CSV table of C-alpha atoms and ligand atoms in Angstrom, one decimal:
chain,number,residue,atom,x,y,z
A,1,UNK,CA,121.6,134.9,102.9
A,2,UNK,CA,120.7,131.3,103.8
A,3,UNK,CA,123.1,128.5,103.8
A,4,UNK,CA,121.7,125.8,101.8
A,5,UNK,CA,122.8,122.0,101.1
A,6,UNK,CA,121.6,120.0,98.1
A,7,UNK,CA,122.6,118.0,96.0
A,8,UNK,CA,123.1,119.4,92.2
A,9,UNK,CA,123.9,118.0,88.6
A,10,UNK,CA,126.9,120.0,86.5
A,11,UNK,CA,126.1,119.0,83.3
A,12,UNK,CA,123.8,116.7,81.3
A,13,UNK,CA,126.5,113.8,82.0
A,14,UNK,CA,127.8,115.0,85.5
A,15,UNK,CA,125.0,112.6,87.7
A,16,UNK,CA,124.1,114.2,90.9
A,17,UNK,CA,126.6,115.5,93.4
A,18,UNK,CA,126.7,117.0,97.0
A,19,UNK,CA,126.8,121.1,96.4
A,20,UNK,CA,126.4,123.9,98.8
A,21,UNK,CA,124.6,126.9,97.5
A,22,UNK,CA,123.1,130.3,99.1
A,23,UNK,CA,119.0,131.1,99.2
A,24,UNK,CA,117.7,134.7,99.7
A,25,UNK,CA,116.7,136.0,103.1
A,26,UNK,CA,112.9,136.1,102.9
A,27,UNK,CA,110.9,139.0,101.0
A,28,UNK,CA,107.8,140.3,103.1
A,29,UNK,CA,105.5,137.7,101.1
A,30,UNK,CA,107.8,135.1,101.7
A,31,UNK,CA,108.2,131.7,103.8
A,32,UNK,CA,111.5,129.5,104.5
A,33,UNK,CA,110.9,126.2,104.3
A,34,UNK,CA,112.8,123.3,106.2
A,35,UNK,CA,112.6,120.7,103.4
A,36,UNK,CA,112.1,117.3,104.5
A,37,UNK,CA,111.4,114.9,101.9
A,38,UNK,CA,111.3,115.6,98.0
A,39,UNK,CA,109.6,113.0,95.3
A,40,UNK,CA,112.0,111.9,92.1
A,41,UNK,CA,109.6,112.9,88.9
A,42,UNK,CA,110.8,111.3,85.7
A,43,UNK,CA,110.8,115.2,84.9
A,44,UNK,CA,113.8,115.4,87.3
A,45,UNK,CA,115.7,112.8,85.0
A,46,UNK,CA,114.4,114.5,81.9
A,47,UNK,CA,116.0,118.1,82.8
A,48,UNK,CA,118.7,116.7,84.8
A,49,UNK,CA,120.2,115.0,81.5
A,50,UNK,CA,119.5,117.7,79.1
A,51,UNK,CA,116.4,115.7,77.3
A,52,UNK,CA,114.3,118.8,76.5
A,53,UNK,CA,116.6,121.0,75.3
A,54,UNK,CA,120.2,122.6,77.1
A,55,UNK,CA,119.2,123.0,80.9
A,56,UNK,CA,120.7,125.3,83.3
A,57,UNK,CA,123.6,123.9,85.3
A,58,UNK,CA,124.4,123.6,88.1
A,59,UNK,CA,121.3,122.4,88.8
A,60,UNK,CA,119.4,121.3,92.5
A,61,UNK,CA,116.3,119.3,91.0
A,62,UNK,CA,113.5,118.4,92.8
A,63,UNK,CA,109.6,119.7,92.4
A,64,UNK,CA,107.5,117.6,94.8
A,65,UNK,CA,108.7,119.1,98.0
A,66,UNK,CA,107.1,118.7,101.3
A,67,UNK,CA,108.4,120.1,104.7
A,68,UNK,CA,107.8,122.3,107.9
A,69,UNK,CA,108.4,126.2,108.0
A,70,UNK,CA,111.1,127.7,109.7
A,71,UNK,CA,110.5,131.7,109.5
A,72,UNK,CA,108.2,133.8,107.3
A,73,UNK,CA,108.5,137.3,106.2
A,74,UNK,CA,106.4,140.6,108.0
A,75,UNK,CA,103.5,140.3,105.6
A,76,UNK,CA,102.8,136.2,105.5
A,77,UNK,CA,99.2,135.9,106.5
A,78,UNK,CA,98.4,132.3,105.2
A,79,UNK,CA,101.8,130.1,106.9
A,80,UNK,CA,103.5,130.5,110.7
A,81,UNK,CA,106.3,128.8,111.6
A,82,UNK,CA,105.8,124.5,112.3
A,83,UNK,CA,102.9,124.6,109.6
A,84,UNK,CA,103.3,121.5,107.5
A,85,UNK,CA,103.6,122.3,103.4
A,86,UNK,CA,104.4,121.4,99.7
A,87,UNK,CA,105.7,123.2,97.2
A,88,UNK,CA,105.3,121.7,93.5
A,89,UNK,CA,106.3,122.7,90.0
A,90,UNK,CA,106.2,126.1,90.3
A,91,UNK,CA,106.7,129.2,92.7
A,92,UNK,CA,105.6,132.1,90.6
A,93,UNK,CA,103.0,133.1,87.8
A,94,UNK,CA,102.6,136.7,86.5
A,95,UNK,CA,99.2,136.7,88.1
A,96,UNK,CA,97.5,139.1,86.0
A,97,UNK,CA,96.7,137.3,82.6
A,98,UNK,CA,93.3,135.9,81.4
A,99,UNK,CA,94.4,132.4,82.6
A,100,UNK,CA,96.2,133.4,85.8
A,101,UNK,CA,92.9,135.3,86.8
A,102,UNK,CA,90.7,131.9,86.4
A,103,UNK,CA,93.1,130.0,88.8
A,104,UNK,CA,94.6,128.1,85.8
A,105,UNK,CA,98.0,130.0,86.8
A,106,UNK,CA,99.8,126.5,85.6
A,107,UNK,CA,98.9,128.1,82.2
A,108,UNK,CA,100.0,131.5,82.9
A,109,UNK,CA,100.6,133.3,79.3
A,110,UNK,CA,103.6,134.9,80.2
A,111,UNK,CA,105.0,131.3,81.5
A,112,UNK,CA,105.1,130.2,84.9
A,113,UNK,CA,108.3,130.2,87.1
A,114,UNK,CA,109.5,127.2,87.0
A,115,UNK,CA,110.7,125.9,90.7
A,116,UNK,CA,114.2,124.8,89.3
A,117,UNK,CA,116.3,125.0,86.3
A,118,UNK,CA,115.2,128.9,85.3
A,119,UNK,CA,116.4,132.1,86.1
A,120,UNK,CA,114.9,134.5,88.7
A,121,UNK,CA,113.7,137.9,87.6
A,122,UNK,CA,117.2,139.5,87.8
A,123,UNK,CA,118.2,137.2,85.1
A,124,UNK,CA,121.0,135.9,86.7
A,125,UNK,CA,120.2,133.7,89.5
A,126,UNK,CA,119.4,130.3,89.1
A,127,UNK,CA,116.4,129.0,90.9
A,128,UNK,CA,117.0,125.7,92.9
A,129,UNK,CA,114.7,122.8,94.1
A,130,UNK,CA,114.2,120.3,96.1
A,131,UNK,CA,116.9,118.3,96.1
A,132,UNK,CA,118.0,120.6,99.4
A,133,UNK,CA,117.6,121.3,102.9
A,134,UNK,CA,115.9,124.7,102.5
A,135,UNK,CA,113.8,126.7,100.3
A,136,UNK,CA,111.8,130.3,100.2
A,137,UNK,CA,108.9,130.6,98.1
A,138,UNK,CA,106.2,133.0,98.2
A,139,UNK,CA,103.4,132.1,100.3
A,140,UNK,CA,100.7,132.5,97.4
A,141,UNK,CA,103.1,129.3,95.5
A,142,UNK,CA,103.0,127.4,99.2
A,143,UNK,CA,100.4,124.7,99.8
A,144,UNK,CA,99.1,123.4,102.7
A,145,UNK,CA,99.4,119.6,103.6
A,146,UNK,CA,96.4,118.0,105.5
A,147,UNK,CA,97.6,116.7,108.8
A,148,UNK,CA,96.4,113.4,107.8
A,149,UNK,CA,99.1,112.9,105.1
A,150,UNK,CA,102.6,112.3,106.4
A,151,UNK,CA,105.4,114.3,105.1
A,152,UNK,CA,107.1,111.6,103.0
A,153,UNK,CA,104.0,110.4,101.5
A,154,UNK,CA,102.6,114.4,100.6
A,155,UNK,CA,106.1,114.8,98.5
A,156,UNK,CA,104.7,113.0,95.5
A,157,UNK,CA,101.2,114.4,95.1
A,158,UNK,CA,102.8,117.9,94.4
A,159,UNK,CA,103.3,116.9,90.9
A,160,UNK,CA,102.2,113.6,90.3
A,161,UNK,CA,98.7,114.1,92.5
A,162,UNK,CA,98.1,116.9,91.1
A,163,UNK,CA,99.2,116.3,87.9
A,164,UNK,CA,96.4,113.1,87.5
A,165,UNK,CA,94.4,114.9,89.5
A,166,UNK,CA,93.6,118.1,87.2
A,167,UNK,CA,92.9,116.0,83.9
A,168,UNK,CA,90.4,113.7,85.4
A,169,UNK,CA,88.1,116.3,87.0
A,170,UNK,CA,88.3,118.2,83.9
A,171,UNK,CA,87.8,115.2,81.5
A,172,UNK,CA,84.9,114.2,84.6
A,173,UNK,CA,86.3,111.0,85.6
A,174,UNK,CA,83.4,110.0,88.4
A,175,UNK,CA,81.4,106.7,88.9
A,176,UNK,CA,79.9,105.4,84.9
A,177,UNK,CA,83.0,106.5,83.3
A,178,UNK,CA,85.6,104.4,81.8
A,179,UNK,CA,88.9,105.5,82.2
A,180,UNK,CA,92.1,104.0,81.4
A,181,UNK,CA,95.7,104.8,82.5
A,182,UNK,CA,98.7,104.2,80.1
A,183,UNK,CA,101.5,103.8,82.0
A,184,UNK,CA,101.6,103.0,85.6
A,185,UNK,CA,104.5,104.8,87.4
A,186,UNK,CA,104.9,107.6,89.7
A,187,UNK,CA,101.9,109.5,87.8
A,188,UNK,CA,100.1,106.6,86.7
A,189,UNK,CA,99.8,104.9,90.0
A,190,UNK,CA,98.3,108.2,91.5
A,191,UNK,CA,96.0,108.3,88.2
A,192,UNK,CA,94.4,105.0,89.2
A,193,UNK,CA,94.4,105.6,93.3
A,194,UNK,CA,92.7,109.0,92.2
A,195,UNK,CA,90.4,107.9,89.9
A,196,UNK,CA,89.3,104.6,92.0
A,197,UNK,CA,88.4,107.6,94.9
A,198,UNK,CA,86.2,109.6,92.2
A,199,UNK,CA,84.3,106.8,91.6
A,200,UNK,CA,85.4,106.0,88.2
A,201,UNK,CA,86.0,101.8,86.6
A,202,UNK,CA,89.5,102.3,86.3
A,203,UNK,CA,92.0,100.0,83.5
A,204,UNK,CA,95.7,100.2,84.0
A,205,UNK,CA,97.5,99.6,80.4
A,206,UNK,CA,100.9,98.8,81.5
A,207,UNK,CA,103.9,97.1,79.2
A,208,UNK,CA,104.4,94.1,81.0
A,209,UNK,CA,102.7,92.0,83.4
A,210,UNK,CA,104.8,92.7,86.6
A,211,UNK,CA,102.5,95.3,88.1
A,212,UNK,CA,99.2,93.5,88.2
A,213,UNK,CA,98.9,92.6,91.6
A,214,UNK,CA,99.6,96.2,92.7
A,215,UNK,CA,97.2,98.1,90.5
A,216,UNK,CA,94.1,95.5,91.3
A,217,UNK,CA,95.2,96.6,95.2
A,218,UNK,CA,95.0,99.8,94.4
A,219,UNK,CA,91.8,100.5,93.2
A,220,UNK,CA,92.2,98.9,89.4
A,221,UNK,CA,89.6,97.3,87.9
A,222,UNK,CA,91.3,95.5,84.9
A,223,UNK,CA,94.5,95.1,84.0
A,224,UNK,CA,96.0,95.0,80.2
A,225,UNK,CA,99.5,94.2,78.8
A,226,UNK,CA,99.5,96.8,75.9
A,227,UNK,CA,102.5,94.8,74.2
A,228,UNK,CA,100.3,92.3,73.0
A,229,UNK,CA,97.7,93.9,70.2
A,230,UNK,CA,94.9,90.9,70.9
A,231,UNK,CA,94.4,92.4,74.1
A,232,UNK,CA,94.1,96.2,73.0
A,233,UNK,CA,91.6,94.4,70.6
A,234,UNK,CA,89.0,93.4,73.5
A,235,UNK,CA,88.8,96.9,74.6
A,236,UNK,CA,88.1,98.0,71.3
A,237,UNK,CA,85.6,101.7,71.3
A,238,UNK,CA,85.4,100.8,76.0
A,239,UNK,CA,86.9,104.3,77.4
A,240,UNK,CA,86.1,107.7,78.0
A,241,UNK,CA,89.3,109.1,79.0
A,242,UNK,CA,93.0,107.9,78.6
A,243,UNK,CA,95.7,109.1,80.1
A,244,UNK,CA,99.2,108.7,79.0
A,245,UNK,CA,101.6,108.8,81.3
A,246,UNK,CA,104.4,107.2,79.2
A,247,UNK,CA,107.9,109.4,79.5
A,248,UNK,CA,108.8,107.2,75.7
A,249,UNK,CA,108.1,108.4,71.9
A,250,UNK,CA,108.4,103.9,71.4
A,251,UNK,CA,104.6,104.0,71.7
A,252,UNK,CA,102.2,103.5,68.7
A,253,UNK,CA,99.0,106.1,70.1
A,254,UNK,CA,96.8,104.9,67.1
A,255,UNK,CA,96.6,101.7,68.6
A,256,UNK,CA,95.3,103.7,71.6
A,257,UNK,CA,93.0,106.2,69.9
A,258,UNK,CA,90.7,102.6,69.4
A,259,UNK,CA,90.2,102.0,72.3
A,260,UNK,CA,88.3,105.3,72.5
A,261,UNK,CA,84.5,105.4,72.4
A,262,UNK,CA,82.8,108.0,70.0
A,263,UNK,CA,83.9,111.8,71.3
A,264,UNK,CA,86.1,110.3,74.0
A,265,UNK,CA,89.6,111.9,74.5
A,266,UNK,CA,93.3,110.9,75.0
A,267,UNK,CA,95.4,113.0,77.4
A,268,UNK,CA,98.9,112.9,76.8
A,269,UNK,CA,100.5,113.8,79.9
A,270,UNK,CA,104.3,112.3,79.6
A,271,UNK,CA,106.9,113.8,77.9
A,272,UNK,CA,108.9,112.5,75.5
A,273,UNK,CA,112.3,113.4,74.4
A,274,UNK,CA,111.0,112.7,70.5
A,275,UNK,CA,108.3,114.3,68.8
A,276,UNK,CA,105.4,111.3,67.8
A,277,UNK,CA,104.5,110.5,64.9
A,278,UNK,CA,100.7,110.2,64.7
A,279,UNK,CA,98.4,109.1,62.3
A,280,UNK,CA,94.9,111.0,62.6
A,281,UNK,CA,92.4,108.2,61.2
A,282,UNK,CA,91.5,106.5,64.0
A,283,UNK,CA,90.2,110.2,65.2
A,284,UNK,CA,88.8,111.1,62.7
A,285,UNK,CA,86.3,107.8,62.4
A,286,UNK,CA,85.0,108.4,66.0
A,287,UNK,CA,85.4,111.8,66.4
A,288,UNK,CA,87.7,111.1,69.1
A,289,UNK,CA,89.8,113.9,70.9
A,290,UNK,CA,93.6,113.5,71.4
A,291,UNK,CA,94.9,116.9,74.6
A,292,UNK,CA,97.1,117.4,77.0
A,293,UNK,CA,97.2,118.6,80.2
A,294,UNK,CA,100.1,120.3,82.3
A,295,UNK,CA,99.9,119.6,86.2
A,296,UNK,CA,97.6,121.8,87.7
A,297,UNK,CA,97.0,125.5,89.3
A,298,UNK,CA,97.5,126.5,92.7
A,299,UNK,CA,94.3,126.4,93.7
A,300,UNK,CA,93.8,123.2,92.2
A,301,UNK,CA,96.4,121.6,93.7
A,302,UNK,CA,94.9,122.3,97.3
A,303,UNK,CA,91.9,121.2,96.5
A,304,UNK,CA,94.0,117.7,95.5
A,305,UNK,CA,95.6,117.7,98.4
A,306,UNK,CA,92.4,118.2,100.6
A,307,UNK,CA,91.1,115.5,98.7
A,308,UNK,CA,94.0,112.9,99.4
A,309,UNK,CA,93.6,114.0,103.1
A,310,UNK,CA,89.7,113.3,103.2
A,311,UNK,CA,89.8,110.1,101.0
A,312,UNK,CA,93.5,108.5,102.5
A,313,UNK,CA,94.6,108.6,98.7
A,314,UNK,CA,98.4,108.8,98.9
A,315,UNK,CA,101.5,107.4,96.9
A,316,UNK,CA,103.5,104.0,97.1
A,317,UNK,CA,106.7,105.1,97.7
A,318,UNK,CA,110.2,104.0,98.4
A,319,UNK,CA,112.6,106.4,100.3
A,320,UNK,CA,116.0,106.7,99.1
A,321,UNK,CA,118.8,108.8,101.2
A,322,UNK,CA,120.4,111.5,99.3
A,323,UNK,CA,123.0,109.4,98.4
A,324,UNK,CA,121.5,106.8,96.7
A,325,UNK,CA,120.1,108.8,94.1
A,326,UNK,CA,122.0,108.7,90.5
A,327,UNK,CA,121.1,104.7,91.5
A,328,UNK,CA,117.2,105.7,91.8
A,329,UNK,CA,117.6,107.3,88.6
A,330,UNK,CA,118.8,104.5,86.7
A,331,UNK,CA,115.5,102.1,88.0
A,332,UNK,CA,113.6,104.8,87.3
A,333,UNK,CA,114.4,104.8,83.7
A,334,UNK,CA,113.9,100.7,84.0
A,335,UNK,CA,110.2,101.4,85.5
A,336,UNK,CA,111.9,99.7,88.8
A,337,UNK,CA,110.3,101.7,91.0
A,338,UNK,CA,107.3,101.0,93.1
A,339,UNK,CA,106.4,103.7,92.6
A,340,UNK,CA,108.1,106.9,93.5
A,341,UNK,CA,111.4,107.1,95.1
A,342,UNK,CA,110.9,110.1,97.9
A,343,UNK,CA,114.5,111.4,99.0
A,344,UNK,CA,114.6,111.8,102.9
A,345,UNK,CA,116.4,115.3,102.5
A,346,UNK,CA,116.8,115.2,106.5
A,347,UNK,CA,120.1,113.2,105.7
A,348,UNK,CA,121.4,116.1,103.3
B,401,NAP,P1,107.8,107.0,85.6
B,401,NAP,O1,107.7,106.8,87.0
B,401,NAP,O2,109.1,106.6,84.9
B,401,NAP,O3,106.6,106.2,84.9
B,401,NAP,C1,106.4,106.1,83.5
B,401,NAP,C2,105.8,104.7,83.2
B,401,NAP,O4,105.6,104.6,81.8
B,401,NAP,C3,106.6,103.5,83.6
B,401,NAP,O5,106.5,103.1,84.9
B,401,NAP,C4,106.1,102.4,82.6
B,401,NAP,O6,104.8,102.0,83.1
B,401,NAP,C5,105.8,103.3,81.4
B,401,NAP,N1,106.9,103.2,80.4
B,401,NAP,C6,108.1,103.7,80.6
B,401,NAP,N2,108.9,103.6,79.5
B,401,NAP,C7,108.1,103.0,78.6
B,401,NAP,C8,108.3,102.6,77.2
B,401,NAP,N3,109.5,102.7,76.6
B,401,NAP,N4,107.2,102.0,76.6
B,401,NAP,C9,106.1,101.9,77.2
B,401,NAP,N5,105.8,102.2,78.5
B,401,NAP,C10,106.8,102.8,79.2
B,401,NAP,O7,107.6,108.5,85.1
B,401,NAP,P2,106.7,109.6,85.8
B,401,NAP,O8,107.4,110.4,86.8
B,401,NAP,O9,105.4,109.0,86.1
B,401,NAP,O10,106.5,110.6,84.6
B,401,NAP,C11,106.0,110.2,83.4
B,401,NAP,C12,106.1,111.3,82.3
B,401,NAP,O11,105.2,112.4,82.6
B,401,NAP,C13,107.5,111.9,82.1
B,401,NAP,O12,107.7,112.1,80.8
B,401,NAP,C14,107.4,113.2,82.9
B,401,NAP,O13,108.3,114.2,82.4
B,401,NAP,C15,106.0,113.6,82.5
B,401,NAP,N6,105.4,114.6,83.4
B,401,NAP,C16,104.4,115.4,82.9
B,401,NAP,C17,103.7,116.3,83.7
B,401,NAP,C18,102.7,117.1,83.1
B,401,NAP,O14,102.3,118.1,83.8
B,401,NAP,N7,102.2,116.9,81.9
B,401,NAP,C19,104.0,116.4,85.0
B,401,NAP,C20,105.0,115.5,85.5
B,401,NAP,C21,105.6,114.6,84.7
B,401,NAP,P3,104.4,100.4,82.9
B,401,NAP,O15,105.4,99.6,83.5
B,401,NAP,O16,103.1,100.3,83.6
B,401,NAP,O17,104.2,100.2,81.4
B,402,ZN,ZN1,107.1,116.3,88.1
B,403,ZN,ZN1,99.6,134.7,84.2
């Protein structure tokens, strides 16, 4: 076995704590990773606390991973040892349904192996993230980070790249299209950065004024306080495509529905810990579209990453040491962050 350090949550109330665990030896398909800097997601904080239902404990967080490999099994063709690589959200799909087949193996049928907080095949073992100084993934669940990104700054767009990445060339964000992005934290910041690079007029909807600077240096082309309904009003049948980002059921999506043109769609993307209460009208007059989305496949999330390489498109972040991160958490929650806390896992 592999010694491994992380840091791990006991229970929903526990907060994050220094815990030594074991990985397995690499299978023949498999690559050991030296982890060196892992993204906070608002998903971390979500599982971490128990929000979505009773989570598996203890748990190492952590899905945006990025480091170097150490060692790979006798049948790894795609990785050799010193390669710089990401692992995101997920490690394993059953690779044989309809959806796997189509490289959409984030919506695997039989459910996609979740990179932490699940249980390996033997039903026992707990799978760990991130939050650690070592991991072992199979090398078909390993992507490849362009030499042109550094390591810290690659962490995030395993989950929140990818994850803004995968609804706008779907929903065709590109140069004509009006798209807005509700919410601008660790997801919605990449939403705007990525959409600015595809050529899209991009509108940050934010709840307060405080980030207004940042998003028009970023690639935003307007800026909207959502708190105050006159300005929702302007923008009245304007987008394309929305994308909400917000982690909070406090948010009233008809008043976002209008601001849809005819057939235009609304992507809900964050996940709230309440189920929304939604009324349909404002749909149903413009034949509007609400979806969601889920991060992104595999192969997908390569093609993001080449894409962040070729067009310098990477996150603002804020490195943390592993220390400081039950305090992280908190701003977090406050949307004090600009705009994703990466943990330097080299200090584990
Ligand atoms: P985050 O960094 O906390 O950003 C969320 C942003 O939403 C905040 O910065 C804030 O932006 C806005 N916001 C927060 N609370 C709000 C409230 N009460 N009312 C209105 N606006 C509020 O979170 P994140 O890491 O980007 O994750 C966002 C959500 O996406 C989480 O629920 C996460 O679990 C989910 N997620 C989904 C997927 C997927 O595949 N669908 C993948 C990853 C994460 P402003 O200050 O601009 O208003
Ligand atoms: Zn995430
Ligand atoms: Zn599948």
């Amino acid at each position: 076995m592999i010694q491994a350090k992380g840091i791990a949550a006991t229970s929903a109330k526990s907060g994050l704590a220094p815990f030594s665990f074991e990985r397995r030896n690499p299978k023949e398909f498999e690559v050991v990773i030296d982890i060196k800097f892992c993204g906070i997601c608002h998903t971390d904080i979500h599982q971490v606390r128990s929000e979505w239902g009773e989570s598996y404990y203890p748990m190492v967080p952590g899905h945006e991973i990025a480091g170097i490999v150490r060692e790979v099994g006798a049948k790894v063709t795609k990785y050799k040892a010193g390669d710089q690589v990401g692992v995101g959200c997920f490690v394993d799909s059953c690779r044989e349904c309809a959806n796997c087949k189509q490289d959409l193996d984030n919506y695997c049928l039989e459910g996609v192996a979740l990179t932490y907080n699940s249980v390996e095949k033997d039903g026992k073992t707990l799978r760990q993230g991130g939050y650690s100084n070592v991991i072992v993934v199979d090398e078909n669940y390993v992507l490849r980070i362009p030499n042109a990104i550094p390591l810290d700054k690659a962490a995030p767009l395993l989950c929140a790249g990818i994850t803004l990445y995968s609804p706008l060339k779907h929903w065709k964000a590109e140069r004509g299209k009006k798209v807005g992005i509700l919410g601008m934290g660790g997801l919605g910041h990449m939403g705007v950065k990525i959409a600015a690079a595809l050529g899209a007029e991009v509108t940050v909807l934010s709840h307060s004024d405080k980030k207004r600077e940042d998003a028009l240096k970023m690639g935003a082309h307007n800026f909207v306080v959502t708190k105050n309904s006159e300005n929702l009003k302007k923008y009245a049948n304007y987008f394309d495509l929305i994308i909400n980002t917000v982690p909070s059921a406090d948010i009233k999506m008809e008043d976002f529905f209008n601001l849809l043109k005819l057939d235009a769609t609304l992507v809900a993307i964050g996940v709230p810990d309440k189920a929304l209460t939604i009324n349909p009208s404002p749909l149903i007059m413009m034949r509007r579209n609400y979806a969601g989305s889920v991060i992104g496949g595999i192969r997908e999330t390569q093609e993001m990453l080449d894409f962040c390489g070729k067009h310098n498109v990477v996150p603002e972040i804020e490195v943390i040491t592993p220390n400081q991160v039950n305090e992280a958490y908190e701003r977090v929650i406050k949307s004090d962050v600009r705009y994703r806390f990466v943990i330097d896992m080299r200090l584990i």
